[in-house]
mmCIF file of C-alpha atoms in Angstrom:
data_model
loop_
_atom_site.group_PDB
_atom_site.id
_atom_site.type_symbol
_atom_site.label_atom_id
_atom_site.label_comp_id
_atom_site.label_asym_id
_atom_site.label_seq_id
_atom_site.Cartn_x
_atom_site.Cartn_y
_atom_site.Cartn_z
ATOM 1 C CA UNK A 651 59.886 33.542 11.850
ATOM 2 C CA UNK A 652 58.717 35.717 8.945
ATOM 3 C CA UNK A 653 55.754 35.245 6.118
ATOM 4 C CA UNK A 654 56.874 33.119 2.891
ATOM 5 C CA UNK A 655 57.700 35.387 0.178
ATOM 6 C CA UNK A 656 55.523 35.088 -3.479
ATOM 7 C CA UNK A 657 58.221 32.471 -4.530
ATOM 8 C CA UNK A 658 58.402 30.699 -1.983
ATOM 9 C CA UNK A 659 54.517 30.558 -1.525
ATOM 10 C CA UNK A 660 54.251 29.893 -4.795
ATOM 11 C CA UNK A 661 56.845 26.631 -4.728
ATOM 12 C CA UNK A 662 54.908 24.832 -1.601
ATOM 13 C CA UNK A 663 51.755 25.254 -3.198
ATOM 14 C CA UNK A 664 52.483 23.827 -6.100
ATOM 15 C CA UNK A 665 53.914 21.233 -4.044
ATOM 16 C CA UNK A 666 50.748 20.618 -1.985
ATOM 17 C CA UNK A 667 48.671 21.109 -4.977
ATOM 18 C CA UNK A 668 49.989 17.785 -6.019
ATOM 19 C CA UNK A 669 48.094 16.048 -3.079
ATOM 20 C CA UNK A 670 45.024 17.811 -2.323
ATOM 21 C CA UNK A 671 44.526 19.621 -5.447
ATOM 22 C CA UNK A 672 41.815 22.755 -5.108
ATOM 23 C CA UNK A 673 40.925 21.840 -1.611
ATOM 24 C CA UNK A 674 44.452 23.674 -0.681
ATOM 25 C CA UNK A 675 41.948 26.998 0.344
ATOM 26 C CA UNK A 676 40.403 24.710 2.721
ATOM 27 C CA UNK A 677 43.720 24.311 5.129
ATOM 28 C CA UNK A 678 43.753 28.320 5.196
ATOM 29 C CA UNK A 679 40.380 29.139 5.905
ATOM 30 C CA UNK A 680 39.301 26.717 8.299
ATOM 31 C CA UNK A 681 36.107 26.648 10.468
ATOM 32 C CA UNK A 682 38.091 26.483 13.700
ATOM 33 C CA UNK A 683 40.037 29.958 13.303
ATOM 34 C CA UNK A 684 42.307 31.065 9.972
ATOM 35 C CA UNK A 685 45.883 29.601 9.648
ATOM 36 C CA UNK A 686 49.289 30.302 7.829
ATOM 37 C CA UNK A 687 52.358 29.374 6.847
ATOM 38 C CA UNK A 688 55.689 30.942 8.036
ATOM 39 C CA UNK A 689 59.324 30.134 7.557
ATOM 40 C CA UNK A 690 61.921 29.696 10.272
ATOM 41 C CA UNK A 691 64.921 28.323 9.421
ATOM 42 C CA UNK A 692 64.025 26.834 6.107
ATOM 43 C CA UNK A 693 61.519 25.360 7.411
ATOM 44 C CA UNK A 694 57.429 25.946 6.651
ATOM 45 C CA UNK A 695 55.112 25.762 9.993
ATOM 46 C CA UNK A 696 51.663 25.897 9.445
ATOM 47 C CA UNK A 697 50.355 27.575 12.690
ATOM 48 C CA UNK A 698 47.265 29.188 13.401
ATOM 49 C CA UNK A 699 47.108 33.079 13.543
ATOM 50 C CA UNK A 700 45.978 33.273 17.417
ATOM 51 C CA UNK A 701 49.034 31.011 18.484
ATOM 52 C CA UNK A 702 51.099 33.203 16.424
ATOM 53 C CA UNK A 703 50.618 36.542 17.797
ATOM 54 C CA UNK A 704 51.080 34.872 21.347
ATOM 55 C CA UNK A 705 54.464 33.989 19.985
ATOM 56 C CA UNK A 706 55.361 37.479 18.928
ATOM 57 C CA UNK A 707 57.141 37.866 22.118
ATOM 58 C CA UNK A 708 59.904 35.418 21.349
ATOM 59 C CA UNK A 709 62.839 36.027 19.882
ATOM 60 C CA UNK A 710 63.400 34.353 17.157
ATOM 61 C CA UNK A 711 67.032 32.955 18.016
ATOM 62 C CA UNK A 712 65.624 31.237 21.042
ATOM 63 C CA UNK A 713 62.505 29.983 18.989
ATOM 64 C CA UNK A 714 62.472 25.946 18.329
ATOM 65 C CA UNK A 715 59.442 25.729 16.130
ATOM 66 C CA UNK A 716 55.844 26.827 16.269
ATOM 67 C CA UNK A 717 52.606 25.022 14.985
ATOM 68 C CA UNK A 718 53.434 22.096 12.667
ATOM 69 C CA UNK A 719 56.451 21.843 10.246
ATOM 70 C CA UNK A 720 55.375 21.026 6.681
ATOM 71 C CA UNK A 721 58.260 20.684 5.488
ATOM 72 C CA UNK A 722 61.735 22.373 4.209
ATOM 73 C CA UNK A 723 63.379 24.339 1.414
ATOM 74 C CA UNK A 724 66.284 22.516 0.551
ATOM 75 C CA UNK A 725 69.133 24.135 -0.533
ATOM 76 C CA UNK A 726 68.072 24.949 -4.249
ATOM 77 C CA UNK A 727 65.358 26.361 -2.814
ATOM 78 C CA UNK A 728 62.741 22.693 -3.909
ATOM 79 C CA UNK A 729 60.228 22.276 -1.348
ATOM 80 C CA UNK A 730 60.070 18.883 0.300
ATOM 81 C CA UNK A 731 57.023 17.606 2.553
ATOM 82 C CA UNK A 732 57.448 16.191 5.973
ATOM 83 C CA UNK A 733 55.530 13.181 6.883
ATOM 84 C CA UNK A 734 53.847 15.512 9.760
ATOM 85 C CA UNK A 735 52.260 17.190 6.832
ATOM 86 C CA UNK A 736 50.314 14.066 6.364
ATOM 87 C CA UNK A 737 47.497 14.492 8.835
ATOM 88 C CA UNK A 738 46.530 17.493 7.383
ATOM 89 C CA UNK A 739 46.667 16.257 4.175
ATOM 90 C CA UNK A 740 45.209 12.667 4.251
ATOM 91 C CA UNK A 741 41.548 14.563 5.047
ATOM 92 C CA UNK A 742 41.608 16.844 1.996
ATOM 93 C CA UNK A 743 43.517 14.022 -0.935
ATOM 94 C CA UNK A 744 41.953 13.656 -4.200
ATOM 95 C CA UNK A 745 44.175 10.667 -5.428
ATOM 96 C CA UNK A 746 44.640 7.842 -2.616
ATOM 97 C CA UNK A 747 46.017 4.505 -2.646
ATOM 98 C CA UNK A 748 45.122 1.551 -0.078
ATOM 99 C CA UNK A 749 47.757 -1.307 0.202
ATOM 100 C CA UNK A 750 47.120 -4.742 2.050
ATOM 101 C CA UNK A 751 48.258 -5.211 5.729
ATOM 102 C CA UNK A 752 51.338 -7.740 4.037
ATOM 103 C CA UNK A 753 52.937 -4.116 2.330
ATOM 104 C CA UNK A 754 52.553 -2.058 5.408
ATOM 105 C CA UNK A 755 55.373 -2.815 6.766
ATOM 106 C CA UNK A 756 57.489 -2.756 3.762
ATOM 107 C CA UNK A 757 56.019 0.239 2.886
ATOM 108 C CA UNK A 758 56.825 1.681 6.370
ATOM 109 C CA UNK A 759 60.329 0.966 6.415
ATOM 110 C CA UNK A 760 61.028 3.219 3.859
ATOM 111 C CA UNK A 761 60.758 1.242 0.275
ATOM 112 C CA UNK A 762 58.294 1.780 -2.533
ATOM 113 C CA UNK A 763 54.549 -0.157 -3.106
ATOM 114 C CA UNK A 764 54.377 -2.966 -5.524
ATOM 115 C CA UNK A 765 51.503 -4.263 -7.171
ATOM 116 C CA UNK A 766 51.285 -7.217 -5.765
ATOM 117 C CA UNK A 767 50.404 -5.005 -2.056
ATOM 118 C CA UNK A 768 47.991 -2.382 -4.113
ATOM 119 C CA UNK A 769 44.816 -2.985 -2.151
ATOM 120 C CA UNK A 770 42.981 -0.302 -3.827
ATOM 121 C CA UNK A 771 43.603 3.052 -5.737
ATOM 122 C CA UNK A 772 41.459 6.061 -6.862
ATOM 123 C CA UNK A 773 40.074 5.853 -10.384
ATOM 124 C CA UNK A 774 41.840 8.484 -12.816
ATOM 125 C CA UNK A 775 44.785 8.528 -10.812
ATOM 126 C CA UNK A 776 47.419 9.523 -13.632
ATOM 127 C CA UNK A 777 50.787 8.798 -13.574
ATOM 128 C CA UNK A 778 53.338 10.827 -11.101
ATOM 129 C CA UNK A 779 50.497 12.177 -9.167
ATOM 130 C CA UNK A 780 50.739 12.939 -5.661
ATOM 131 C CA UNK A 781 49.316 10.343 -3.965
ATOM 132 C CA UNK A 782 48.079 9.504 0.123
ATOM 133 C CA UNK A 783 48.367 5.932 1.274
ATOM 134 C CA UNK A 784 46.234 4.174 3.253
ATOM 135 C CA UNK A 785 45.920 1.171 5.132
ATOM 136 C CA UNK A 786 43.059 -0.756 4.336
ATOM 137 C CA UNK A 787 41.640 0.171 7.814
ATOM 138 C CA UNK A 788 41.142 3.604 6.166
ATOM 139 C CA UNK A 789 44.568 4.612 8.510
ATOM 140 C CA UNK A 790 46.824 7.555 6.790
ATOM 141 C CA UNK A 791 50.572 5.795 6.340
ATOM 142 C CA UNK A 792 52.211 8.487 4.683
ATOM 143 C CA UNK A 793 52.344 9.620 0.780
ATOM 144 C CA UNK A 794 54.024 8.659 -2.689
ATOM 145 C CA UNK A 795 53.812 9.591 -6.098
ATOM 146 C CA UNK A 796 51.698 7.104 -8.667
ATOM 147 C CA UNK A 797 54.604 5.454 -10.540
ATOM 148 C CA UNK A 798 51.529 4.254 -13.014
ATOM 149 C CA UNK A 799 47.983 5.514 -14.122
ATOM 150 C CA UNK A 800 45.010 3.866 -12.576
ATOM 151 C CA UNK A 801 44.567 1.575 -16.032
ATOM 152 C CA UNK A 802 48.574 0.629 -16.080
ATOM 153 C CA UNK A 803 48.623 -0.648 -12.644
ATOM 154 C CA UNK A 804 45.629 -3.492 -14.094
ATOM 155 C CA UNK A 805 48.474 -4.354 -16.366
ATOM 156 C CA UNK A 806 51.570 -4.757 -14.984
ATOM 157 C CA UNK A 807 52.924 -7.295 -13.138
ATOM 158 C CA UNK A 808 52.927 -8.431 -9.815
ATOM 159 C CA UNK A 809 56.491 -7.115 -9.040
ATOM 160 C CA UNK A 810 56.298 -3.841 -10.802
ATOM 161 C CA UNK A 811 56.245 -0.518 -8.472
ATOM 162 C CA UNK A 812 52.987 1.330 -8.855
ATOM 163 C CA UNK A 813 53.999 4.209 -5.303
ATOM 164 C CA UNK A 814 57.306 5.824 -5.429
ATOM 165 C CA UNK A 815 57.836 6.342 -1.606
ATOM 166 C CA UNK A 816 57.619 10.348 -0.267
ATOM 167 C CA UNK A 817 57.087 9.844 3.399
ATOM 168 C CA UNK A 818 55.429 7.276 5.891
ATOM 169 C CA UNK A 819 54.739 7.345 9.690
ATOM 170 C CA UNK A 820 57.696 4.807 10.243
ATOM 171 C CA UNK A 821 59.633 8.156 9.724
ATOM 172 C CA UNK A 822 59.142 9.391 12.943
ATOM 173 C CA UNK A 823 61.048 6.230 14.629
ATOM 174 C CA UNK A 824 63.867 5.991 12.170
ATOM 175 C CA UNK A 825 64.796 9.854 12.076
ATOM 176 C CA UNK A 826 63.207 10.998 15.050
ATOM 177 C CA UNK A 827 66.469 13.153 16.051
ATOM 178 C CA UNK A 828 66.148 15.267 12.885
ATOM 179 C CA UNK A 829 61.987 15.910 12.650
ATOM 180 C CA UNK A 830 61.307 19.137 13.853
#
């Protein structure tokens, strides 16, 4: 478990930016107690600074994981967000998109959102922005990128994709062995 290096930093924030935009200071310096983000085994935890001096006395070869796992550095060193990222980032998301209860469980197996199950979506969304859907119940499902602007998806027709699928909450069923 060690600190992320400037790169690295550098890489998931970028990544994160995508989502939450300028509110990423708010996940570090939170009301309840300061957090961080470390790296064990190419993988970022986001843990808060009490729990991590308490684990200070593990060794690291015997450590599983610590706090919550963001997400990974693949092997050409991209970030990539885990969908247990998402309830830390569905409070704090600039761009959102709500889909009707019909897509939900398209969406949550895994495929992308078409227009004709785009309840709602955040005006001045641009195209390939980082993107949080919703249920219309206001319920986090997981996060895409906007395959159109806000004005294209009026447009288009019925069929077209408007979310490229990231991540959804059906993840944690279908790849439960590998989520860390």
């Amino acid at each position: 478990m060690r600190p992320l290096t400037e790169e690295e930093t550098r890489v998931m924030f970028e990544k994160i930016a995508k989502y939450i935009g300028e509110n990423l200071q708010l996940l570090v310096d939170r009301p309840d107690g300061t957090y961080c983000f470390r790296l064990h085994n190419d993988r970022v935890y986001y843990v808060s600074e009490m729990i991590l001096k308490l684990a200070a006395n593990i060794s690291g070869d015997k450590l599983v994981s610590l706090g919550t796992c963001f997400g990974k550095f693949t092997k050409t060193h991209k970030f990539r967000l885990h969908v247990t990222a998402l309830d830390f980032l569905a409070p704090y998301a600039k761009y959102k998109v709500w889909i009707k209860p019909g897509a939900e469980q398209s969406f949550l197996y895994g495929n992308h959102v078409l227009k004709s199950g785009l309840g709602r979506i955040t005006e001045n969304t641009s195209q390939y922005q980082g993107v949080v859907v919703y249920s219309m119940a206001d319920v986090p499902l997981g996060f895409g990128v906007a395959a159109k602007s806000t004005q294209d998806c009026r447009k288009v027709d019925p069929m077209a994709i408007v979310v490229f699928h990231q991540a959804d909450i059906g993840e944690y069923i279908r790849h439960e062995e590998t989520l860390t």
